Amino acid sequence: MTESRRSTSEVVVVGAGPTGLTLAYELALAGVGTLVLEKLPERVEQVKGGGIQPRTAELLQSRGLLEPVLARALPRDSAGGHFAALPVSLDCAPWRTRHPEPIAVAQWEIEEVLEERAVAAGARVVRGAAVTAVEPDGDGVTVTAGALTVRAGHLVACDGGHSAVRKLLGLPFPGRPGTHQAVLADIRLSAVSPLVPSRAGHMSTLTRHAGGHWAMLVPLGGDRYRFTFGRVGQADPDRDTPVPDEEIADALRAVYGPGTTLGAVDNASRFGDATRQLEQYRVGRVLFAGDAAHIHPPLGGQGLNLGMQDAFNLGWKLAAVVQDRAPDGLLDSYHAERHPAAAQVLHHTSAQRVLADPRPSEDVAALRDIFTDLLRLPDANRHIAGLMSGLALRYDLPGDHPLTGRRVPDAGLVTGAGPVRLSALFGSGHAVLLDLAGTVPEGLPLPPRVDLVRATCAEELGATALLIRPDGYVCWATDGPATGLGSGETGGLGDTVLTAIAGGLTRAG
């Protein structure tokens, strides 16, 4: 008989994918006791959604996590993102980012980096722990995973589209069922025809349609490839049906010719294109993030990034609540900000599903032509690039300044200690009050986890002082001059800054 075990944790995170591990790192960085429960006994070394969008790259950079991820990046020609695999590269340069192109990294490699850092920061990860019961109450949550029972103040479900936590709580997952299924496989080829791409590049150069199949073959180095394919005009098997090697070999021959030979299959699974979203991301002491909260067609490399950005938004807020530093309503702002962000992704991936139809009708083909022409216009390209990259996201925060709710570009600063990149100020996970013109009064009594940085900047950031949240979004800014704004604890700008902190970040006491 297995001996039962009991444990406690300030926060339990269910699921050790990119979303759950990002959240675990953010919480541990803030000093919150965090336990991650993962049902799988070991990590599956599968490429999966291995694309990091520019905004996610910026967030990883701000925590010092990007370099170890880049060290594991897959070989790829320089190419921007795409919309519905149309043959126009999305240009993120107008958004003033240092990471204008998507980064190709196997998902398991991203997970490994995140888990290493989360554990080093103090988080615990328990594998082979499938959650079988969730009992929330007014003071916390009791979680059962096999013989393990954990009592926690909060639980965050990051356990995917088939979330056990969501099902155990009986929460509806409204939306639309999928229209078709496809196969994703990591394979090895023992022979290749001239039709097989030699390097990864823009999505439009990697997709093919032939022999009743559509397919995308992405080189991973050596004889390794990520192979995504589906059948056109044929009934799909049940999603849980295993993928036999012969099905993969048949698709390879149909699309890439008889000279392309399957050597081995490392792993393979089926996926669909359903669109669903929870109505509420917070149910008392239980919160939802990543695919547990929203699923959508896998177009444009959005899912992994949407989930990780959920975690960056939630982590610092939940830490403030756990440590009794949060202003009223801060945790509720997670749903208020991230639900619309995901709804926008669900909306544009639905549009991409129409445009990317492998057997487009005459009308859809005409629409593809028109949309392709539009993407060649700089303003239209900039708009879609901002949408797909996450760089255009603006949260609806209080305040009249045009920067409020927006990300801040990673500008070069000069402080009293020397030159530094703006992103380097956020490695501790603190908020930053950035004074660029001697605007902030001396002696302002800032609360813990809000750092005052006085600096100059050769680039125009659009304000003389900015209050930037731990996730890199401006929650207050001013164009005011360096004089006449008050000093000390009372009067003028001092009170304004403290009010902004107390309203959107942390209590002063």
Short mmCIF file of C-alpha atoms in Angstrom, two decimals:
data_model
loop_
_atom_site.label_atom_id
_atom_site.label_comp_id
_atom_site.label_asym_id
_atom_site.label_seq_id
_atom_site.Cartn_x
_atom_site.Cartn_y
_atom_site.Cartn_z
CA MET A 1 0.00 0.00 0.00
CA THR A 2 1.30 3.48 -0.88
CA GLU A 3 1.82 5.61 2.20
CA SER A 4 -0.21 8.82 2.14
CA ARG A 5 1.69 12.08 2.45
CA ARG A 6 0.59 15.55 3.47
CA SER A 7 2.26 18.80 2.55
CA THR A 8 1.67 22.54 2.57
CA SER A 9 2.60 25.30 0.16
CA GLU A 10 1.67 28.92 -0.27
CA VAL A 11 0.79 28.26 -3.93
CA VAL A 12 0.27 25.03 -5.87
CA VAL A 13 0.78 25.18 -9.64
CA VAL A 14 -0.70 22.27 -11.58
CA GLY A 15 1.21 21.54 -14.78
CA ALA A 16 4.93 21.77 -15.58
CA GLY A 17 4.65 23.13 -19.11
CA PRO A 18 5.99 26.55 -20.14
CA THR A 19 3.10 28.39 -18.47
CA GLY A 20 3.32 26.57 -15.15
CA LEU A 21 7.11 26.75 -14.96
CA THR A 22 7.18 30.45 -15.87
CA LEU A 23 4.69 31.11 -13.09
CA ALA A 24 6.66 28.95 -10.66
CA TYR A 25 9.79 30.98 -11.41
CA GLU A 26 7.99 34.31 -10.98
CA LEU A 27 6.51 33.25 -7.64
CA ALA A 28 9.76 31.76 -6.34
CA LEU A 29 11.64 34.90 -7.42
CA ALA A 30 9.31 36.89 -5.17
CA GLY A 31 9.93 34.51 -2.26
CA VAL A 32 6.60 32.67 -2.44
CA GLY A 33 6.58 28.98 -1.46
CA THR A 34 5.58 27.22 -4.68
CA LEU A 35 4.89 23.55 -5.44
CA VAL A 36 4.42 22.36 -9.03
CA LEU A 37 2.47 19.13 -9.57
CA GLU A 38 2.95 17.43 -12.96
CA LYS A 39 1.07 14.28 -13.95
CA LEU A 40 3.76 13.01 -16.34
CA PRO A 41 6.60 11.09 -14.66
CA GLU A 42 9.19 12.74 -16.91
CA ARG A 43 9.43 15.52 -19.48
CA VAL A 44 8.47 14.59 -23.04
CA GLU A 45 11.25 15.69 -25.38
CA GLN A 46 8.97 16.98 -28.12
CA VAL A 47 9.37 20.16 -30.16
CA LYS A 48 5.64 21.03 -29.95
CA GLY A 49 4.94 24.80 -30.04
CA GLY A 50 8.58 25.75 -30.15
CA GLY A 51 8.36 29.38 -31.24
CA ILE A 52 9.05 32.37 -28.99
CA GLN A 53 7.46 35.60 -30.20
CA PRO A 54 9.21 38.98 -29.80
CA ARG A 55 7.21 40.12 -26.75
CA THR A 56 7.85 36.85 -24.92
CA ALA A 57 11.54 37.18 -25.79
CA GLU A 58 11.54 40.65 -24.20
CA LEU A 59 9.97 39.30 -21.03
CA LEU A 60 12.49 36.46 -20.83
CA GLN A 61 15.29 38.98 -21.39
CA SER A 62 14.01 41.06 -18.47
CA ARG A 63 14.47 38.09 -16.13
CA GLY A 64 17.82 36.96 -17.48
CA LEU A 65 16.21 33.86 -19.01
CA LEU A 66 16.63 34.56 -22.70
CA GLU A 67 20.32 33.74 -23.11
CA PRO A 68 20.05 30.12 -21.90
CA VAL A 69 17.02 29.69 -24.16
CA LEU A 70 18.86 31.16 -27.17
CA ALA A 71 21.71 28.74 -26.53
CA ARG A 72 19.25 25.95 -27.34
CA ALA A 73 17.65 27.61 -30.38
CA LEU A 74 17.10 25.57 -33.54
CA PRO A 75 18.81 26.49 -36.82
CA ARG A 76 16.69 28.93 -38.80
CA ASP A 77 17.14 31.40 -41.63
CA SER A 78 16.40 35.03 -40.78
CA ALA A 79 12.67 35.51 -41.26
CA GLY A 80 9.87 37.45 -39.64
CA GLY A 81 6.63 36.03 -38.39
CA HIS A 82 3.63 35.16 -40.50
CA PHE A 83 -0.13 35.52 -40.62
CA ALA A 84 -1.99 32.43 -41.87
CA ALA A 85 1.19 31.26 -43.66
CA LEU A 86 0.74 34.00 -46.26
CA PRO A 87 3.95 34.72 -48.21
CA VAL A 88 4.75 38.07 -46.56
CA SER A 89 7.16 38.37 -43.65
CA LEU A 90 5.89 40.42 -40.70
CA ASP A 91 8.21 43.29 -39.83
CA CYS A 92 8.47 44.08 -36.10
CA ALA A 93 11.18 46.74 -36.48
CA PRO A 94 8.67 49.63 -36.23
CA TRP A 95 7.79 48.39 -32.75
CA ARG A 96 11.32 49.17 -31.47
CA THR A 97 12.22 45.71 -30.27
CA ARG A 98 15.64 44.08 -30.00
CA HIS A 99 14.05 40.73 -30.88
CA PRO A 100 12.20 41.37 -34.16
CA GLU A 101 11.97 37.75 -35.32
CA PRO A 102 10.43 34.64 -33.73
CA ILE A 103 12.94 32.31 -32.08
CA ALA A 104 12.66 28.59 -32.84
CA VAL A 105 13.28 26.48 -29.71
CA ALA A 106 11.93 23.04 -28.86
CA GLN A 107 9.30 23.35 -26.16
CA TRP A 108 10.97 20.79 -23.92
CA GLU A 109 14.18 22.83 -24.04
CA ILE A 110 12.27 25.93 -22.90
CA GLU A 111 10.73 23.88 -20.10
CA GLU A 112 14.13 22.60 -19.00
CA VAL A 113 15.55 26.12 -18.70
CA LEU A 114 12.50 27.36 -16.80
CA GLU A 115 12.48 24.42 -14.42
CA GLU A 116 16.18 24.76 -13.65
CA ARG A 117 15.72 28.43 -12.78
CA ALA A 118 12.48 27.91 -10.86
CA VAL A 119 14.00 25.17 -8.71
CA ALA A 120 17.15 27.24 -8.13
CA ALA A 121 14.89 30.08 -6.92
CA GLY A 122 13.19 27.76 -4.42
CA ALA A 123 10.23 26.18 -6.22
CA ARG A 124 9.55 22.45 -5.87
CA VAL A 125 8.50 20.24 -8.80
CA VAL A 126 6.87 16.85 -8.20
CA ARG A 127 6.36 14.63 -11.25
CA GLY A 128 4.05 11.66 -11.60
CA ALA A 129 1.48 13.54 -9.52
CA ALA A 130 -1.85 13.56 -11.39
CA VAL A 131 -4.40 15.73 -9.58
CA THR A 132 -7.50 13.74 -8.62
CA ALA A 133 -9.32 16.12 -6.27
CA VAL A 134 -9.52 19.90 -5.72
CA GLU A 135 -11.41 21.26 -2.71
CA PRO A 136 -11.39 25.06 -2.47
CA ASP A 137 -12.76 26.96 0.52
CA GLY A 138 -12.64 30.47 1.86
CA ASP A 139 -9.13 30.12 3.28
CA GLY A 140 -7.36 28.07 0.61
CA VAL A 141 -7.41 24.91 -1.47
CA THR A 142 -6.82 21.25 -0.65
CA VAL A 143 -5.32 19.35 -3.59
CA THR A 144 -5.04 15.58 -3.87
CA ALA A 145 -2.60 13.97 -6.30
CA GLY A 146 -2.48 10.22 -5.74
CA ALA A 147 -1.14 9.62 -2.24
CA LEU A 148 -0.13 13.27 -1.85
CA THR A 149 -2.44 15.81 -0.21
CA VAL A 150 -1.41 19.47 -0.29
CA ARG A 151 -2.95 22.40 1.52
CA ALA A 152 -2.28 25.72 -0.20
CA GLY A 153 -3.47 29.29 -0.08
CA HIS A 154 -4.01 29.38 -3.86
CA LEU A 155 -3.98 26.96 -6.77
CA VAL A 156 -3.17 27.91 -10.37
CA ALA A 157 -4.22 25.44 -13.06
CA CYS A 158 -1.70 25.41 -15.91
CA ASP A 159 -2.57 21.85 -16.93
CA GLY A 160 -3.52 22.31 -20.57
CA GLY A 161 -6.56 22.18 -22.78
CA HIS A 162 -7.87 19.04 -21.06
CA SER A 163 -7.33 20.59 -17.61
CA ALA A 164 -8.07 18.15 -14.81
CA VAL A 165 -8.59 21.05 -12.40
CA ARG A 166 -11.17 22.67 -14.66
CA LYS A 167 -13.04 19.37 -15.02
CA LEU A 168 -12.90 18.57 -11.29
CA LEU A 169 -14.49 21.93 -10.52
CA GLY A 170 -17.14 21.36 -13.18
CA LEU A 171 -16.40 24.60 -15.01
CA PRO A 172 -17.77 24.99 -18.54
CA PHE A 173 -15.31 25.64 -21.35
CA PRO A 174 -17.48 27.44 -23.91
CA GLY A 175 -16.55 27.91 -27.53
CA ARG A 176 -16.49 26.02 -30.80
CA PRO A 177 -15.35 22.46 -31.48
CA GLY A 178 -12.59 21.86 -33.98
CA THR A 179 -13.17 21.50 -37.70
CA HIS A 180 -10.29 19.14 -38.41
CA GLN A 181 -7.37 17.32 -36.84
CA ALA A 182 -3.73 16.98 -37.75
CA VAL A 183 -0.60 15.14 -36.65
CA LEU A 184 2.52 16.61 -35.09
CA ALA A 185 5.56 14.32 -35.08
CA ASP A 186 9.26 14.58 -34.36
CA ILE A 187 10.87 12.28 -36.92
CA ARG A 188 14.17 11.25 -38.47
CA LEU A 189 14.61 10.83 -42.22
CA SER A 190 16.98 8.28 -43.69
CA ALA A 191 16.67 9.77 -47.20
CA VAL A 192 15.38 13.08 -48.54
CA SER A 193 14.17 14.26 -51.93
CA PRO A 194 14.88 17.73 -53.36
CA LEU A 195 11.42 18.76 -52.11
CA VAL A 196 12.54 18.55 -48.46
CA PRO A 197 13.68 21.97 -47.14
CA SER A 198 17.28 22.13 -45.98
CA ARG A 199 16.76 24.94 -43.45
CA ALA A 200 13.85 26.44 -41.56
CA GLY A 201 12.70 29.83 -42.74
CA HIS A 202 9.46 31.70 -43.25
CA MET A 203 6.36 29.57 -42.73
CA SER A 204 5.17 30.09 -46.30
CA THR A 205 8.32 28.37 -47.63
CA LEU A 206 7.78 25.26 -45.51
CA THR A 207 4.20 24.31 -46.36
CA ARG A 208 3.16 22.04 -49.21
CA HIS A 209 -0.03 20.45 -50.54
CA ALA A 210 0.04 17.22 -52.56
CA GLY A 211 -1.44 13.74 -52.73
CA GLY A 212 -4.48 14.56 -50.63
CA HIS A 213 -2.36 15.95 -47.79
CA TRP A 214 -1.12 19.30 -46.52
CA ALA A 215 2.18 19.26 -44.67
CA MET A 216 4.95 21.31 -43.09
CA LEU A 217 8.42 19.82 -42.65
CA VAL A 218 10.81 21.85 -40.48
CA PRO A 219 14.52 20.88 -40.34
CA LEU A 220 15.84 20.62 -36.78
CA GLY A 221 19.44 19.74 -37.63
CA GLY A 222 21.00 16.55 -38.97
CA ASP A 223 18.35 13.96 -39.82
CA ARG A 224 15.77 15.41 -37.39
CA TYR A 225 12.58 17.14 -38.54
CA ARG A 226 9.32 18.39 -37.08
CA PHE A 227 6.55 17.08 -39.31
CA THR A 228 3.03 18.49 -39.21
CA PHE A 229 0.43 17.15 -41.60
CA GLY A 230 -3.24 16.53 -42.22
CA ARG A 231 -5.44 14.91 -44.80
CA VAL A 232 -7.64 16.89 -47.18
CA GLY A 233 -11.20 15.77 -47.83
CA GLN A 234 -10.97 12.66 -45.65
CA ALA A 235 -12.52 11.78 -42.32
CA ASP A 236 -10.23 12.37 -39.35
CA PRO A 237 -9.54 9.52 -36.92
CA ASP A 238 -10.41 9.96 -33.27
CA ARG A 239 -7.98 12.34 -31.57
CA ASP A 240 -6.86 9.69 -29.09
CA THR A 241 -6.06 7.18 -31.83
CA PRO A 242 -2.31 6.40 -31.84
CA VAL A 243 -0.37 7.60 -34.86
CA PRO A 244 1.18 4.59 -36.63
CA ASP A 245 4.52 5.00 -38.39
CA GLU A 246 2.94 4.01 -41.69
CA GLU A 247 0.54 6.95 -41.55
CA ILE A 248 3.52 9.28 -41.24
CA ALA A 249 5.44 7.47 -44.00
CA ASP A 250 2.43 7.68 -46.34
CA ALA A 251 2.11 11.43 -45.80
CA LEU A 252 5.84 11.93 -46.41
CA ARG A 253 5.70 10.03 -49.69
CA ALA A 254 2.55 11.82 -50.83
CA VAL A 255 3.91 15.33 -50.23
CA TYR A 256 7.69 14.97 -50.60
CA GLY A 257 7.96 12.12 -53.08
CA PRO A 258 9.18 8.51 -52.92
CA GLY A 259 12.77 9.70 -52.40
CA THR A 260 11.88 10.80 -48.88
CA THR A 261 12.15 7.90 -46.45
CA LEU A 262 11.11 7.75 -42.82
CA GLY A 263 13.94 6.57 -40.60
CA ALA A 264 12.38 6.73 -37.15
CA VAL A 265 9.58 8.39 -35.18
CA ASP A 266 10.66 9.95 -31.89
CA ASN A 267 7.12 10.90 -30.88
CA ALA A 268 3.80 11.71 -32.52
CA SER A 269 0.38 12.99 -31.43
CA ARG A 270 -2.82 14.36 -32.87
CA PHE A 271 -4.20 17.85 -32.27
CA GLY A 272 -7.28 19.81 -33.22
CA ASP A 273 -8.29 23.41 -33.86
CA ALA A 274 -11.08 24.01 -31.33
CA THR A 275 -11.64 27.53 -29.99
CA ARG A 276 -12.66 27.79 -26.32
CA GLN A 277 -12.19 30.18 -23.41
CA LEU A 278 -13.12 30.13 -19.73
CA GLU A 279 -15.58 32.83 -18.77
CA GLN A 280 -13.63 33.59 -15.59
CA TYR A 281 -9.91 33.05 -15.00
CA ARG A 282 -10.38 33.29 -11.23
CA VAL A 283 -12.77 31.19 -9.16
CA GLY A 284 -12.07 32.16 -5.56
CA ARG A 285 -8.70 30.71 -4.58
CA VAL A 286 -8.28 28.89 -7.92
CA LEU A 287 -6.91 30.60 -11.03
CA PHE A 288 -6.36 29.39 -14.59
CA ALA A 289 -3.60 30.18 -17.10
CA GLY A 290 -2.40 28.98 -20.48
CA ASP A 291 -4.34 26.31 -22.36
CA ALA A 292 -6.33 25.51 -19.20
CA ALA A 293 -7.96 28.92 -19.70
CA HIS A 294 -8.04 29.19 -23.50
CA ILE A 295 -7.42 27.10 -26.61
CA HIS A 296 -7.38 28.14 -30.26
CA PRO A 297 -6.28 26.97 -33.70
CA PRO A 298 -2.49 26.45 -33.72
CA LEU A 299 -1.75 29.17 -36.27
CA GLY A 300 0.87 31.89 -36.06
CA GLY A 301 2.81 30.51 -33.09
CA GLN A 302 0.54 31.97 -30.41
CA GLY A 303 -0.30 29.34 -27.78
CA LEU A 304 2.97 28.95 -25.89
CA ASN A 305 3.47 32.72 -25.87
CA LEU A 306 -0.04 33.50 -24.71
CA GLY A 307 0.37 31.14 -21.76
CA MET A 308 3.79 32.42 -20.74
CA GLN A 309 2.52 36.00 -20.87
CA ASP A 310 -0.41 34.95 -18.66
CA ALA A 311 2.19 33.77 -16.15
CA PHE A 312 4.25 36.97 -16.28
CA ASN A 313 1.05 38.97 -15.67
CA LEU A 314 -0.18 36.77 -12.83
CA GLY A 315 3.06 35.98 -10.99
CA TRP A 316 3.84 39.33 -9.40
CA LYS A 317 0.17 39.96 -8.59
CA LEU A 318 -0.33 36.63 -6.86
CA ALA A 319 2.93 37.10 -4.96
CA ALA A 320 1.71 40.48 -3.68
CA VAL A 321 -1.56 38.88 -2.51
CA VAL A 322 0.17 35.95 -0.80
CA GLN A 323 2.56 38.32 0.98
CA ASP A 324 -0.25 40.70 1.96
CA ARG A 325 1.19 43.56 -0.11
CA ALA A 326 -1.59 43.85 -2.70
CA PRO A 327 -3.94 46.79 -3.17
CA ASP A 328 -7.64 45.96 -3.42
CA GLY A 329 -8.60 44.22 -6.64
CA LEU A 330 -5.07 43.52 -7.85
CA LEU A 331 -5.65 39.78 -8.30
CA ASP A 332 -8.93 40.44 -10.11
CA SER A 333 -7.00 42.53 -12.62
CA TYR A 334 -5.39 39.31 -13.90
CA HIS A 335 -8.69 38.22 -15.47
CA ALA A 336 -9.54 41.78 -16.51
CA GLU A 337 -6.28 42.11 -18.45
CA ARG A 338 -5.58 38.62 -19.75
CA HIS A 339 -9.08 37.52 -20.77
CA PRO A 340 -9.32 40.23 -23.48
CA ALA A 341 -5.75 39.47 -24.59
CA ALA A 342 -6.64 35.82 -25.17
CA ALA A 343 -9.98 36.71 -26.76
CA GLN A 344 -8.07 38.75 -29.33
CA VAL A 345 -5.84 35.75 -30.13
CA LEU A 346 -8.87 33.48 -30.46
CA HIS A 347 -10.36 36.03 -32.83
CA HIS A 348 -7.40 36.36 -35.18
CA THR A 349 -6.53 32.66 -35.17
CA SER A 350 -10.11 32.00 -36.29
CA ALA A 351 -9.51 34.38 -39.19
CA GLN A 352 -6.22 32.61 -39.98
CA ARG A 353 -8.01 29.26 -40.01
CA VAL A 354 -10.13 30.51 -42.92
CA LEU A 355 -7.20 31.98 -44.84
CA ALA A 356 -4.98 28.92 -44.29
CA ASP A 357 -7.55 26.38 -45.50
CA PRO A 358 -5.54 23.78 -47.47
CA ARG A 359 -8.38 23.50 -49.98
CA PRO A 360 -9.64 27.09 -50.24
CA SER A 361 -12.79 27.87 -52.14
CA GLU A 362 -12.59 30.35 -54.99
CA ASP A 363 -13.78 33.08 -52.63
CA VAL A 364 -11.19 32.24 -49.95
CA ALA A 365 -8.44 32.13 -52.59
CA ALA A 366 -9.46 35.63 -53.66
CA LEU A 367 -9.44 36.77 -50.04
CA ARG A 368 -5.93 35.35 -49.61
CA ASP A 369 -4.72 37.35 -52.60
CA ILE A 370 -6.23 40.58 -51.27
CA PHE A 371 -4.89 40.01 -47.76
CA THR A 372 -1.43 39.23 -49.12
CA ASP A 373 -1.43 42.55 -50.99
CA LEU A 374 -2.53 44.36 -47.82
CA LEU A 375 0.32 42.82 -45.81
CA ARG A 376 2.77 44.39 -48.26
CA LEU A 377 1.57 47.85 -47.18
CA PRO A 378 3.78 49.13 -44.31
CA ASP A 379 0.94 50.31 -42.06
CA ALA A 380 -1.04 47.09 -42.45
CA ASN A 381 2.09 44.99 -41.94
CA ARG A 382 2.95 46.94 -38.79
CA HIS A 383 -0.54 46.41 -37.38
CA ILE A 384 -0.55 42.66 -37.96
CA ALA A 385 3.08 42.33 -36.83
CA GLY A 386 2.19 44.02 -33.54
CA LEU A 387 -0.81 41.74 -33.13
CA MET A 388 1.06 38.50 -33.81
CA SER A 389 4.21 39.38 -31.87
CA GLY A 390 2.41 40.66 -28.78
CA LEU A 391 4.25 43.97 -29.02
CA ALA A 392 1.07 45.97 -29.66
CA LEU A 393 -0.71 44.75 -26.52
CA ARG A 394 -2.02 47.55 -24.33
CA TYR A 395 -3.73 46.96 -21.02
CA ASP A 396 -6.68 49.15 -20.05
CA LEU A 397 -5.14 50.84 -17.02
CA PRO A 398 -6.30 54.06 -15.36
CA GLY A 399 -4.52 57.23 -16.42
CA ASP A 400 -4.52 59.66 -19.32
CA HIS A 401 -0.88 59.45 -20.40
CA PRO A 402 -0.49 57.82 -23.84
CA LEU A 403 2.11 55.37 -22.48
CA THR A 404 -0.17 54.00 -19.77
CA GLY A 405 -0.78 50.28 -20.29
CA ARG A 406 1.93 49.91 -22.93
CA ARG A 407 5.26 48.06 -22.90
CA VAL A 408 8.46 50.08 -22.79
CA PRO A 409 11.16 49.44 -25.44
CA ASP A 410 14.46 48.07 -24.13
CA ALA A 411 16.28 51.39 -24.33
CA GLY A 412 19.88 52.07 -23.38
CA LEU A 413 20.20 54.04 -20.14
CA VAL A 414 23.05 55.71 -18.29
CA THR A 415 22.82 55.62 -14.50
CA GLY A 416 25.26 56.74 -11.83
CA ALA A 417 26.77 53.25 -12.00
CA GLY A 418 27.23 53.40 -15.78
CA PRO A 419 25.36 52.25 -18.90
CA VAL A 420 22.63 49.63 -18.57
CA ARG A 421 19.79 48.30 -20.65
CA LEU A 422 16.28 48.99 -19.38
CA SER A 423 15.52 45.25 -19.39
CA ALA A 424 18.34 44.64 -16.90
CA LEU A 425 16.45 46.62 -14.25
CA PHE A 426 13.81 43.89 -13.92
CA GLY A 427 15.92 40.85 -13.09
CA SER A 428 14.69 40.88 -9.48
CA GLY A 429 11.04 40.96 -10.52
CA HIS A 430 10.53 44.36 -8.90
CA ALA A 431 8.60 47.31 -10.30
CA VAL A 432 10.73 50.24 -11.44
CA LEU A 433 10.16 53.97 -11.01
CA LEU A 434 12.34 55.36 -13.80
CA ASP A 435 13.29 59.04 -13.45
CA LEU A 436 14.79 60.43 -16.65
CA ALA A 437 14.84 64.15 -15.84
CA GLY A 438 15.24 64.62 -12.10
CA THR A 439 11.47 64.69 -11.87
CA VAL A 440 10.90 62.39 -8.89
CA PRO A 441 11.21 64.16 -5.52
CA GLU A 442 14.09 63.28 -3.24
CA GLY A 443 13.24 61.18 -0.21
CA LEU A 444 10.08 59.67 -1.66
CA PRO A 445 9.14 56.74 0.67
CA LEU A 446 8.76 53.89 -1.79
CA PRO A 447 7.43 50.52 -0.57
CA PRO A 448 9.45 47.29 -0.92
CA ARG A 449 9.79 45.78 -4.39
CA VAL A 450 9.59 49.19 -6.11
CA ASP A 451 13.03 50.39 -7.23
CA LEU A 452 13.79 54.03 -8.01
CA VAL A 453 16.27 54.34 -10.87
CA ARG A 454 17.53 57.76 -11.95
CA ALA A 455 19.04 57.74 -15.43
CA THR A 456 19.42 59.51 -18.73
CA CYS A 457 18.37 58.08 -22.06
CA ALA A 458 19.46 59.08 -25.55
CA GLU A 459 16.29 57.54 -26.99
CA GLU A 460 12.94 59.27 -26.66
CA LEU A 461 10.73 57.20 -24.37
CA GLY A 462 7.85 59.65 -24.33
CA ALA A 463 7.93 60.68 -20.66
CA THR A 464 10.19 62.24 -18.04
CA ALA A 465 9.27 59.64 -15.42
CA LEU A 466 7.61 56.22 -15.72
CA LEU A 467 6.32 53.71 -13.20
CA ILE A 468 6.81 50.29 -14.84
CA ARG A 469 5.24 47.10 -13.50
CA PRO A 470 7.30 43.93 -13.01
CA ASP A 471 5.86 42.61 -16.30
CA GLY A 472 7.20 45.63 -18.19
CA TYR A 473 3.99 47.65 -18.69
CA VAL A 474 3.65 51.31 -17.74
CA CYS A 475 1.09 51.97 -15.01
CA TRP A 476 1.88 55.67 -14.60
CA ALA A 477 3.89 58.28 -16.52
CA THR A 478 4.40 62.03 -16.62
CA ASP A 479 5.79 64.61 -19.02
CA GLY A 480 6.30 67.05 -16.15
CA PRO A 481 9.46 69.14 -15.77
CA ALA A 482 12.04 68.64 -13.09
CA THR A 483 10.84 71.59 -11.02
CA GLY A 484 7.58 72.56 -9.38
CA LEU A 485 6.33 69.03 -8.84
CA GLY A 486 6.62 68.81 -5.08
CA SER A 487 9.09 67.03 -2.86
CA GLY A 488 9.11 64.65 0.06
CA GLU A 489 6.11 62.68 1.20
CA THR A 490 3.42 65.26 0.49
CA GLY A 491 2.41 67.50 -2.34
CA GLY A 492 2.64 67.41 -6.11
CA LEU A 493 4.27 64.51 -7.86
CA GLY A 494 5.19 62.71 -4.65
CA ASP A 495 1.57 62.07 -3.77
CA THR A 496 0.75 61.25 -7.38
CA VAL A 497 3.44 58.57 -7.58
CA LEU A 498 2.48 57.02 -4.25
CA THR A 499 -1.16 56.98 -5.28
CA ALA A 500 -0.25 55.21 -8.54
CA ILE A 501 1.80 52.62 -6.63
CA ALA A 502 -0.96 52.00 -4.09
CA GLY A 503 -3.57 51.72 -6.83
CA GLY A 504 -1.79 49.35 -9.18
CA LEU A 505 1.21 47.68 -7.56
CA THR A 506 1.54 47.32 -3.82
CA ARG A 507 0.41 48.87 -0.58
CA ALA A 508 2.83 51.36 0.90
CA GLY A 509 2.55 49.91 4.40
#
